[in-house]
CSV table of N, CA and C in Angstrom, one decimal:
chain,number,residue,atom,x,y,z
A,17,MET,N,-38.4,3.9,31.3
A,17,MET,CA,-38.8,4.2,32.7
A,17,MET,C,-38.9,5.7,32.8
A,18,THR,N,-38.1,6.5,32.2
A,18,THR,CA,-38.3,7.9,32.4
A,18,THR,C,-39.6,8.5,31.8
A,19,SER,N,-40.0,7.8,30.7
A,19,SER,CA,-41.2,8.2,30.1
A,19,SER,C,-42.4,8.0,31.0
A,20,SER,N,-42.4,6.8,31.7
A,20,SER,CA,-43.5,6.5,32.6
A,20,SER,C,-43.5,7.4,33.9
A,21,ARG,N,-42.3,7.8,34.3
A,21,ARG,CA,-42.2,8.7,35.4
A,21,ARG,C,-42.8,10.0,35.1
A,22,ARG,N,-42.5,10.5,33.9
A,22,ARG,CA,-43.0,11.8,33.4
A,22,ARG,C,-44.5,11.8,33.4
A,23,LYS,N,-45.0,10.6,32.8
A,23,LYS,CA,-46.5,10.5,32.8
A,23,LYS,C,-47.1,10.5,34.2
A,24,ALA,N,-46.5,9.8,35.1
A,24,ALA,CA,-47.0,9.7,36.5
A,24,ALA,C,-46.9,11.1,37.1
A,25,LYS,N,-45.8,11.9,36.9
A,25,LYS,CA,-45.7,13.2,37.4
A,25,LYS,C,-46.8,14.1,36.8
A,26,SER,N,-47.0,14.0,35.5
A,26,SER,CA,-48.0,14.8,34.8
A,26,SER,C,-49.4,14.5,35.3
A,27,LEU,N,-49.7,13.2,35.5
A,27,LEU,CA,-51.0,12.9,36.1
A,27,LEU,C,-51.2,13.4,37.5
A,28,ALA,N,-50.1,13.3,38.3
A,28,ALA,CA,-50.2,13.7,39.7
A,28,ALA,C,-50.4,15.3,39.7
A,29,ALA,N,-49.7,16.0,38.8
A,29,ALA,CA,-49.9,17.4,38.8
A,29,ALA,C,-51.3,17.8,38.3
A,30,ALA,N,-51.8,17.1,37.3
A,30,ALA,CA,-53.2,17.3,36.8
A,30,ALA,C,-54.2,17.1,37.9
A,31,ALA,N,-54.0,16.0,38.6
A,31,ALA,CA,-54.9,15.6,39.7
A,31,ALA,C,-54.9,16.7,40.8
A,32,LEU,N,-53.7,17.2,41.1
A,32,LEU,CA,-53.6,18.2,42.2
A,32,LEU,C,-54.3,19.5,41.7
A,33,ILE,N,-54.1,19.9,40.5
A,33,ILE,CA,-54.8,21.1,40.0
A,33,ILE,C,-56.3,21.0,40.0
A,34,ILE,N,-56.8,19.8,39.6
A,34,ILE,CA,-58.3,19.6,39.6
A,34,ILE,C,-58.8,19.6,41.0
A,35,GLY,N,-58.0,19.0,41.9
A,35,GLY,CA,-58.5,18.9,43.3
A,35,GLY,C,-58.5,20.3,43.9
A,36,VAL,N,-57.5,21.2,43.7
A,36,VAL,CA,-57.5,22.5,44.2
A,36,VAL,C,-58.7,23.3,43.6
A,37,ALA,N,-59.0,23.1,42.3
A,37,ALA,CA,-60.1,23.8,41.6
A,37,ALA,C,-61.4,23.4,42.3
A,38,VAL,N,-61.6,22.1,42.5
A,38,VAL,CA,-62.9,21.7,43.1
A,38,VAL,C,-63.0,22.2,44.5
A,39,ILE,N,-62.0,22.2,45.3
A,39,ILE,CA,-62.0,22.7,46.7
A,39,ILE,C,-62.3,24.2,46.7
A,40,GLY,N,-61.6,24.9,45.8
A,40,GLY,CA,-61.8,26.4,45.7
A,40,GLY,C,-63.2,26.7,45.3
A,41,TYR,N,-63.8,26.0,44.3
A,41,TYR,CA,-65.2,26.2,43.9
A,41,TYR,C,-66.1,26.0,45.1
A,42,THR,N,-65.9,24.9,45.8
A,42,THR,CA,-66.8,24.6,46.9
A,42,THR,C,-66.7,25.6,48.0
A,43,LEU,N,-65.5,26.1,48.3
A,43,LEU,CA,-65.4,27.1,49.3
A,43,LEU,C,-65.9,28.5,49.0
A,44,PHE,N,-65.7,28.9,47.7
A,44,PHE,CA,-66.1,30.3,47.3
A,44,PHE,C,-67.4,30.5,46.6
A,45,ARG,N,-68.1,29.4,46.2
A,45,ARG,CA,-69.4,29.6,45.6
A,45,ARG,C,-70.4,29.9,46.6
A,46,GLY,N,-70.2,29.5,47.8
A,46,GLY,CA,-71.2,29.8,48.9
A,46,GLY,C,-72.3,28.8,48.8
A,47,PRO,N,-72.8,28.4,50.0
A,47,PRO,CA,-73.9,27.4,50.0
A,47,PRO,C,-75.2,28.1,49.6
A,48,LEU,N,-76.1,27.3,49.0
A,48,LEU,CA,-77.4,27.8,48.6
A,48,LEU,C,-78.2,28.0,49.9
A,49,PRO,N,-79.1,29.1,49.9
A,49,PRO,CA,-79.9,29.3,51.1
A,49,PRO,C,-81.1,28.4,51.2
A,50,PHE,N,-81.3,27.5,50.2
A,50,PHE,CA,-82.5,26.7,50.2
A,50,PHE,C,-82.0,25.3,49.7
A,51,PRO,N,-82.9,24.3,49.9
A,51,PRO,CA,-82.5,22.9,49.5
A,51,PRO,C,-82.3,22.8,47.9
A,52,HIS,N,-81.3,22.0,47.6
A,52,HIS,CA,-81.0,21.8,46.2
A,52,HIS,C,-82.2,21.2,45.4
A,53,ARG,N,-83.1,20.5,46.1
A,53,ARG,CA,-84.2,19.9,45.4
A,53,ARG,C,-85.1,21.0,44.9
A,54,PHE,N,-85.2,22.2,45.5
A,54,PHE,CA,-86.0,23.3,45.0
A,54,PHE,C,-85.4,23.8,43.7
A,55,VAL,N,-84.1,23.9,43.6
A,55,VAL,CA,-83.4,24.3,42.3
A,55,VAL,C,-83.7,23.3,41.2
A,56,HIS,N,-83.6,22.0,41.6
A,56,HIS,CA,-83.9,20.9,40.6
A,56,HIS,C,-85.3,21.0,40.1
A,57,THR,N,-86.3,21.3,41.0
A,57,THR,CA,-87.7,21.4,40.6
A,57,THR,C,-87.8,22.6,39.7
A,58,CYS,N,-87.2,23.7,40.0
A,58,CYS,CA,-87.2,24.9,39.2
A,58,CYS,C,-86.7,24.6,37.8
A,59,ASP,N,-85.5,23.9,37.7
A,59,ASP,CA,-85.0,23.6,36.4
A,59,ASP,C,-86.0,22.8,35.6
A,60,THR,N,-86.7,21.8,36.2
A,60,THR,CA,-87.6,21.0,35.5
A,60,THR,C,-88.8,21.9,35.0
A,61,ALA,N,-89.3,22.8,35.8
A,61,ALA,CA,-90.4,23.7,35.5
A,61,ALA,C,-90.0,24.6,34.3
A,62,ILE,N,-88.8,25.1,34.3
A,62,ILE,CA,-88.4,26.0,33.2
A,62,ILE,C,-88.2,25.2,31.9
A,63,ALA,N,-87.6,24.0,32.0
A,63,ALA,CA,-87.4,23.2,30.8
A,63,ALA,C,-88.7,22.8,30.2
A,64,ASP,N,-89.7,22.5,31.1
A,64,ASP,CA,-91.0,22.1,30.6
A,64,ASP,C,-91.7,23.2,29.7
A,65,ARG,N,-91.3,24.4,29.9
A,65,ARG,CA,-91.9,25.5,29.0
A,65,ARG,C,-91.2,25.6,27.7
A,66,LEU,N,-90.1,25.0,27.5
A,66,LEU,CA,-89.3,25.1,26.3
A,66,LEU,C,-89.8,24.1,25.2
A,67,LYS,N,-89.7,24.5,24.0
A,67,LYS,CA,-90.0,23.7,22.8
A,67,LYS,C,-89.1,22.4,22.9
A,68,GLU,N,-87.8,22.6,23.1
A,68,GLU,CA,-86.9,21.5,23.2
A,68,GLU,C,-86.4,21.5,24.7
A,69,SER,N,-87.2,20.8,25.5
A,69,SER,CA,-86.8,20.8,26.9
A,69,SER,C,-85.5,20.2,27.2
A,70,ALA,N,-85.0,19.2,26.4
A,70,ALA,CA,-83.7,18.6,26.6
A,70,ALA,C,-82.6,19.5,26.4
A,71,SER,N,-82.8,20.7,25.7
A,71,SER,CA,-81.7,21.6,25.4
A,71,SER,C,-81.4,22.5,26.6
A,72,TYR,N,-82.2,22.5,27.7
A,72,TYR,CA,-82.1,23.4,28.8
A,72,TYR,C,-80.8,23.1,29.6
A,73,GLU,N,-80.0,24.2,29.8
A,73,GLU,CA,-78.8,24.1,30.6
A,73,GLU,C,-78.7,25.3,31.5
A,74,ARG,N,-78.7,25.1,32.8
A,74,ARG,CA,-78.6,26.2,33.8
A,74,ARG,C,-77.2,26.7,33.7
A,75,THR,N,-77.0,28.0,33.6
A,75,THR,CA,-75.7,28.6,33.6
A,75,THR,C,-75.4,29.5,34.7
A,76,GLY,N,-76.4,29.8,35.5
A,76,GLY,CA,-76.1,30.7,36.7
A,76,GLY,C,-77.3,30.6,37.7
A,77,LEU,N,-77.0,30.9,38.9
A,77,LEU,CA,-78.0,30.8,40.0
A,77,LEU,C,-77.7,31.8,41.1
A,78,GLN,N,-78.7,32.5,41.4
A,78,GLN,CA,-78.6,33.4,42.6
A,78,GLN,C,-79.9,33.1,43.4
A,79,GLY,N,-79.7,33.1,44.7
A,79,GLY,CA,-80.9,32.8,45.6
A,79,GLY,C,-81.0,33.5,46.8
A,80,SER,N,-82.2,33.6,47.4
A,80,SER,CA,-82.4,34.3,48.7
A,80,SER,C,-83.6,33.6,49.3
A,81,ILE,N,-83.8,33.9,50.6
A,81,ILE,CA,-84.9,33.5,51.4
A,81,ILE,C,-85.5,34.7,52.0
A,82,LYS,N,-86.9,34.8,52.0
A,82,LYS,CA,-87.6,35.9,52.6
A,82,LYS,C,-88.6,35.4,53.6
A,83,THR,N,-88.6,35.9,54.8
A,83,THR,CA,-89.6,35.5,55.8
A,83,THR,C,-90.9,36.0,55.4
A,84,LEU,N,-92.0,35.2,55.6
A,84,LEU,CA,-93.3,35.6,55.2
A,84,LEU,C,-94.2,35.7,56.4
A,85,SER,N,-95.1,36.6,56.4
A,85,SER,CA,-96.2,36.6,57.4
A,85,SER,C,-97.2,35.6,57.0
A,86,GLN,N,-98.2,35.3,58.0
A,86,GLN,CA,-99.2,34.4,57.7
A,86,GLN,C,-100.1,34.9,56.5
A,87,GLU,N,-100.3,36.2,56.4
A,87,GLU,CA,-101.1,36.7,55.3
A,87,GLU,C,-100.5,36.5,54.0
A,88,GLU,N,-99.1,36.7,53.9
A,88,GLU,CA,-98.4,36.5,52.7
A,88,GLU,C,-98.4,35.0,52.3
A,89,PHE,N,-98.2,34.1,53.3
A,89,PHE,CA,-98.2,32.7,53.0
A,89,PHE,C,-99.5,32.2,52.5
A,90,PHE,N,-100.6,32.7,53.0
A,90,PHE,CA,-102.0,32.2,52.6
A,90,PHE,C,-102.6,33.1,51.5
A,91,ALA,N,-101.8,34.1,51.0
A,91,ALA,CA,-102.4,34.9,49.9
A,91,ALA,C,-102.6,34.2,48.6
A,92,ASP,N,-101.9,33.1,48.4
A,92,ASP,CA,-102.0,32.3,47.2
A,92,ASP,C,-103.4,31.6,47.2
A,93,PRO,N,-104.2,31.8,46.2
A,93,PRO,CA,-105.5,31.1,46.2
A,93,PRO,C,-105.4,29.6,46.3
A,94,ARG,N,-104.3,29.0,46.0
A,94,ARG,CA,-104.1,27.5,46.2
A,94,ARG,C,-104.0,27.2,47.7
A,95,ARG,N,-103.8,28.2,48.5
A,95,ARG,CA,-103.8,27.9,50.0
A,95,ARG,C,-105.0,28.6,50.6
A,96,ALA,N,-106.1,28.6,50.0
A,96,ALA,CA,-107.3,29.2,50.6
A,96,ALA,C,-107.7,28.4,51.8
A,97,VAL,N,-107.4,29.0,53.0
A,97,VAL,CA,-107.7,28.4,54.2
A,97,VAL,C,-108.4,29.5,55.1
A,98,ALA,N,-109.4,29.1,55.7
A,98,ALA,CA,-110.1,30.1,56.6
A,98,ALA,C,-109.1,30.6,57.7
A,99,PRO,N,-109.2,31.9,58.0
A,99,PRO,CA,-108.3,32.5,59.0
A,99,PRO,C,-108.2,31.7,60.3
A,100,GLU,N,-109.3,31.2,60.7
A,100,GLU,CA,-109.4,30.5,62.0
A,100,GLU,C,-108.6,29.2,62.0
A,101,HIS,N,-108.3,28.7,60.8
A,101,HIS,CA,-107.5,27.4,60.7
A,101,HIS,C,-106.1,27.6,60.4
A,102,ARG,N,-105.6,28.8,60.1
A,102,ARG,CA,-104.3,29.1,59.7
A,102,ARG,C,-103.3,28.8,60.8
A,103,ARG,N,-103.6,29.1,62.0
A,103,ARG,CA,-102.6,28.9,63.1
A,103,ARG,C,-102.4,27.4,63.3
A,104,ALA,N,-103.4,26.6,63.1
A,104,ALA,CA,-103.3,25.1,63.3
A,104,ALA,C,-102.3,24.6,62.2
A,105,ILE,N,-102.4,25.1,61.0
A,105,ILE,CA,-101.6,24.7,59.9
A,105,ILE,C,-100.1,25.1,60.1
A,106,ILE,N,-99.9,26.4,60.4
A,106,ILE,CA,-98.6,26.9,60.6
A,106,ILE,C,-97.9,26.4,61.8
A,107,GLY,N,-98.7,26.3,62.9
A,107,GLY,CA,-98.1,25.9,64.2
A,107,GLY,C,-97.0,26.8,64.6
A,108,SER,N,-95.8,26.2,65.0
A,108,SER,CA,-94.7,27.1,65.4
A,108,SER,C,-93.7,27.3,64.2
A,109,ASN,N,-94.1,26.9,63.0
A,109,ASN,CA,-93.2,27.1,61.8
A,109,ASN,C,-93.2,28.6,61.4
A,110,GLN,N,-92.1,29.0,60.8
A,110,GLN,CA,-92.0,30.3,60.2
A,110,GLN,C,-91.9,30.2,58.7
A,111,PRO,N,-93.0,30.5,58.0
A,111,PRO,CA,-93.0,30.4,56.6
A,111,PRO,C,-92.0,31.3,55.9
A,112,VAL,N,-91.4,30.8,54.8
A,112,VAL,CA,-90.4,31.6,54.1
A,112,VAL,C,-90.7,31.4,52.6
A,113,ARG,N,-90.2,32.4,51.8
A,113,ARG,CA,-90.3,32.2,50.3
A,113,ARG,C,-88.8,32.0,49.8
A,114,TYR,N,-88.7,30.9,49.1
A,114,TYR,CA,-87.4,30.7,48.4
A,114,TYR,C,-87.5,31.5,47.1
A,115,GLU,N,-86.5,32.2,46.7
A,115,GLU,CA,-86.5,32.9,45.5
A,115,GLU,C,-85.1,32.6,44.8
A,116,ALA,N,-85.2,32.1,43.6
A,116,ALA,CA,-84.1,31.8,42.8
A,116,ALA,C,-84.1,32.5,41.4
A,117,LEU,N,-83.1,33.2,41.1
A,117,LEU,CA,-82.9,33.8,39.8
A,117,LEU,C,-82.0,32.9,39.0
A,118,ILE,N,-82.5,32.2,38.0
A,118,ILE,CA,-81.8,31.2,37.2
A,118,ILE,C,-81.5,31.7,35.8
A,119,THR,N,-80.3,31.7,35.5
A,119,THR,CA,-79.8,32.0,34.1
A,119,THR,C,-79.6,30.7,33.4
A,120,TYR,N,-80.1,30.6,32.1
A,120,TYR,CA,-80.0,29.4,31.4
A,120,TYR,C,-79.8,29.6,29.9
A,121,ARG,N,-79.4,28.5,29.3
A,121,ARG,CA,-79.2,28.5,27.8
A,121,ARG,C,-80.1,27.4,27.3
A,122,ALA,N,-80.7,27.6,26.1
A,122,ALA,CA,-81.5,26.6,25.5
A,122,ALA,C,-81.7,26.9,24.0
A,123,LEU,N,-82.4,26.0,23.4
A,123,LEU,CA,-82.8,26.2,22.0
A,123,LEU,C,-84.2,26.8,21.9
A,124,ASP,N,-84.4,27.8,21.1
A,124,ASP,CA,-85.7,28.3,20.9
A,124,ASP,C,-86.5,27.5,19.8
A,125,ALA,N,-87.7,27.9,19.5
A,125,ALA,CA,-88.5,27.2,18.6
A,125,ALA,C,-87.9,27.0,17.2
A,126,VAL,N,-87.0,27.9,16.8
A,126,VAL,CA,-86.4,27.7,15.4
A,126,VAL,C,-85.0,27.1,15.5
A,127,GLY,N,-84.6,26.7,16.7
A,127,GLY,CA,-83.3,26.1,16.9
A,127,GLY,C,-82.1,27.0,17.2
A,128,ALA,N,-82.4,28.3,17.4
A,128,ALA,CA,-81.3,29.2,17.8
A,128,ALA,C,-81.0,29.1,19.3
A,129,VAL,N,-79.8,29.3,19.7
A,129,VAL,CA,-79.4,29.3,21.1
A,129,VAL,C,-79.8,30.6,21.7
A,130,ILE,N,-80.6,30.5,22.9
A,130,ILE,CA,-81.0,31.7,23.6
A,130,ILE,C,-80.4,31.6,25.0
A,131,GLN,N,-80.1,32.8,25.6
A,131,GLN,CA,-79.6,32.9,26.9
A,131,GLN,C,-80.7,33.7,27.6
A,132,GLU,N,-81.4,33.2,28.7
A,132,GLU,CA,-82.5,33.8,29.3
A,132,GLU,C,-82.3,33.7,30.8
A,133,GLN,N,-83.2,34.5,31.6
A,133,GLN,CA,-83.3,34.4,33.0
A,133,GLN,C,-84.7,34.1,33.4
A,134,ALA,N,-84.9,33.4,34.5
A,134,ALA,CA,-86.2,33.1,35.0
A,134,ALA,C,-86.2,33.2,36.5
A,135,SER,N,-87.2,33.7,37.1
A,135,SER,CA,-87.4,33.8,38.5
A,135,SER,C,-88.2,32.7,39.0
A,136,CYS,N,-87.8,31.9,40.0
A,136,CYS,CA,-88.5,30.8,40.5
A,136,CYS,C,-88.8,31.0,42.0
A,137,THR,N,-90.0,30.8,42.4
A,137,THR,CA,-90.4,31.0,43.8
A,137,THR,C,-91.2,29.8,44.3
A,138,PHE,N,-91.0,29.6,45.7
A,138,PHE,CA,-91.8,28.6,46.4
A,138,PHE,C,-92.0,29.1,47.8
A,139,ASN,N,-93.2,29.0,48.3
A,139,ASN,CA,-93.5,29.4,49.6
A,139,ASN,C,-93.4,28.1,50.5
A,140,SER,N,-92.4,28.1,51.4
A,140,SER,CA,-92.1,27.0,52.2
A,140,SER,C,-92.8,27.2,53.6
A,141,LEU,N,-93.4,26.2,54.1
A,141,LEU,CA,-94.1,26.3,55.4
A,141,LEU,C,-93.1,26.4,56.5
A,142,SER,N,-92.0,25.7,56.4
A,142,SER,CA,-91.0,25.6,57.5
A,142,SER,C,-89.6,26.1,57.2
A,143,GLY,N,-89.3,26.4,55.9
A,143,GLY,CA,-88.0,26.7,55.6
A,143,GLY,C,-87.1,25.5,55.4
A,144,GLY,N,-87.6,24.3,55.5
A,144,GLY,CA,-86.8,23.1,55.4
A,144,GLY,C,-87.4,22.2,54.3
A,145,ASP,N,-88.5,22.5,53.8
A,145,ASP,CA,-89.1,21.7,52.8
A,145,ASP,C,-88.9,22.2,51.4
A,146,ALA,N,-89.1,21.4,50.4
A,146,ALA,CA,-88.9,21.8,49.0
A,146,ALA,C,-89.8,20.9,48.2
A,147,PRO,N,-90.3,21.5,47.1
A,147,PRO,CA,-91.3,20.7,46.2
A,147,PRO,C,-90.6,19.7,45.4
A,148,ASN,N,-91.2,18.5,45.3
A,148,ASN,CA,-90.8,17.5,44.4
A,148,ASN,C,-91.4,17.6,43.0
A,149,LYS,N,-92.5,18.3,42.9
A,149,LYS,CA,-93.3,18.5,41.7
A,149,LYS,C,-93.3,19.9,41.3
A,150,THR,N,-93.4,20.2,40.0
A,150,THR,CA,-93.4,21.6,39.5
A,150,THR,C,-94.6,22.4,39.9
A,151,SER,N,-95.7,21.7,40.3
A,151,SER,CA,-97.0,22.4,40.6
A,151,SER,C,-96.8,23.4,41.8
A,152,GLY,N,-95.8,23.2,42.6
A,152,GLY,CA,-95.6,24.0,43.8
A,152,GLY,C,-94.7,25.3,43.5
A,153,VAL,N,-94.1,25.4,42.4
A,153,VAL,CA,-93.2,26.5,42.1
A,153,VAL,C,-93.8,27.4,41.1
A,154,GLN,N,-93.5,28.7,41.2
A,154,GLN,CA,-93.9,29.7,40.2
A,154,GLN,C,-92.7,30.1,39.4
A,155,ILE,N,-92.8,30.2,38.1
A,155,ILE,CA,-91.8,30.7,37.2
A,155,ILE,C,-92.3,32.0,36.7
A,156,ASP,N,-91.5,33.1,37.0
A,156,ASP,CA,-91.8,34.4,36.6
A,156,ASP,C,-93.3,34.8,37.0
A,157,GLY,N,-93.6,34.3,38.3
A,157,GLY,CA,-94.9,34.7,38.9
A,157,GLY,C,-96.1,33.8,38.4
A,158,GLU,N,-95.8,32.8,37.7
A,158,GLU,CA,-97.0,32.0,37.2
A,158,GLU,C,-96.7,30.5,37.3
A,159,TYR,N,-97.7,29.7,37.8
A,159,TYR,CA,-97.6,28.3,37.8
A,159,TYR,C,-97.6,27.7,36.4
A,160,ASN,N,-96.9,26.6,36.2
A,160,ASN,CA,-96.8,26.1,34.8
A,160,ASN,C,-98.2,25.7,34.2
A,161,LEU,N,-99.1,25.1,35.0
A,161,LEU,CA,-100.4,24.8,34.4
A,161,LEU,C,-101.2,26.0,34.0
A,162,ASP,N,-101.0,27.1,34.8
A,162,ASP,CA,-101.7,28.4,34.4
A,162,ASP,C,-101.0,28.9,33.1
A,163,TRP,N,-99.7,28.8,33.1
A,163,TRP,CA,-98.9,29.3,31.9
A,163,TRP,C,-99.3,28.6,30.6
A,164,VAL,N,-99.4,27.3,30.7
A,164,VAL,CA,-99.6,26.5,29.5
A,164,VAL,C,-101.1,26.8,29.0
A,165,LYS,N,-102.0,27.0,29.9
A,165,LYS,CA,-103.4,27.3,29.5
A,165,LYS,C,-103.4,28.6,28.8
A,166,ARG,N,-102.6,29.6,29.2
A,166,ARG,CA,-102.6,30.9,28.6
A,166,ARG,C,-101.7,30.9,27.3
A,167,GLN,N,-100.6,30.3,27.3
A,167,GLN,CA,-99.7,30.4,26.2
A,167,GLN,C,-100.0,29.4,25.1
A,168,HIS,N,-100.4,28.2,25.4
A,168,HIS,CA,-100.7,27.1,24.5
A,168,HIS,C,-102.0,26.4,24.8
A,169,PRO,N,-103.1,27.1,24.7
A,169,PRO,CA,-104.4,26.5,25.1
A,169,PRO,C,-104.8,25.3,24.3
A,170,ASN,N,-104.3,25.1,23.1
A,170,ASN,CA,-104.6,24.0,22.2
A,170,ASN,C,-103.5,23.0,22.0
A,171,SER,N,-102.5,23.1,22.8
A,171,SER,CA,-101.4,22.1,22.7
A,171,SER,C,-101.5,21.0,23.7
A,172,ARG,N,-102.0,19.9,23.2
A,172,ARG,CA,-102.1,18.7,24.1
A,172,ARG,C,-100.7,18.2,24.5
A,173,GLU,N,-99.7,18.2,23.6
A,173,GLU,CA,-98.4,17.8,23.9
A,173,GLU,C,-97.8,18.6,25.0
A,174,MET,N,-97.8,19.9,24.9
A,174,MET,CA,-97.2,20.7,25.9
A,174,MET,C,-98.0,20.6,27.3
A,175,PHE,N,-99.3,20.5,27.2
A,175,PHE,CA,-100.1,20.3,28.4
A,175,PHE,C,-99.7,19.1,29.1
A,176,PHE,N,-99.6,17.9,28.4
A,176,PHE,CA,-99.3,16.7,29.1
A,176,PHE,C,-97.9,16.6,29.6
A,177,ARG,N,-96.9,17.3,28.9
A,177,ARG,CA,-95.6,17.3,29.4
A,177,ARG,C,-95.5,18.0,30.7
A,178,ILE,N,-96.2,19.2,30.8
A,178,ILE,CA,-96.2,19.9,32.1
A,178,ILE,C,-97.0,19.2,33.1
A,179,LEU,N,-98.1,18.6,32.8
A,179,LEU,CA,-98.9,17.8,33.7
A,179,LEU,C,-98.1,16.7,34.3
A,180,LYS,N,-97.2,16.0,33.5
A,180,LYS,CA,-96.4,14.9,34.0
A,180,LYS,C,-95.6,15.3,35.2
A,181,ASN,N,-95.0,16.5,35.2
A,181,ASN,CA,-94.1,16.9,36.2
A,181,ASN,C,-94.8,17.7,37.4
A,182,SER,N,-96.1,17.9,37.2
A,182,SER,CA,-96.8,18.7,38.2
A,182,SER,C,-97.2,17.9,39.4
């Protein structure tokens, strides 16, 4: 009986310590300024650029939101809209740019562990939306399809992996 009581006390103490750690982490890490889906999409976009995408592991995250003017929001050639139609698209929304600085660990082409950082951005029409596909985010200022054309113009495998998530 004494042995089972010790086990029960040890388990209760361990559960209490884990519970306090989880609550502390939740309280002090601070909420993200943008939807979690944006971070998940950024993770996918970064991993898609790696030789071994399954080795990707995010180790750090910092984020911010910046208010955008109409000119900044429509500056991207992918949003080429005539100025007279911009007000109808934006309406009463206030466009913002989500910016995430992601630190990650992965394997490079020769199998060595690397620790890197990547900047991920997304221009949100309302500040409440987030992309489901990687085609909407830029990693270090470049969309993945543009990056793969520049970095690996003859790699069908890399192109189709990136296209799958775009």
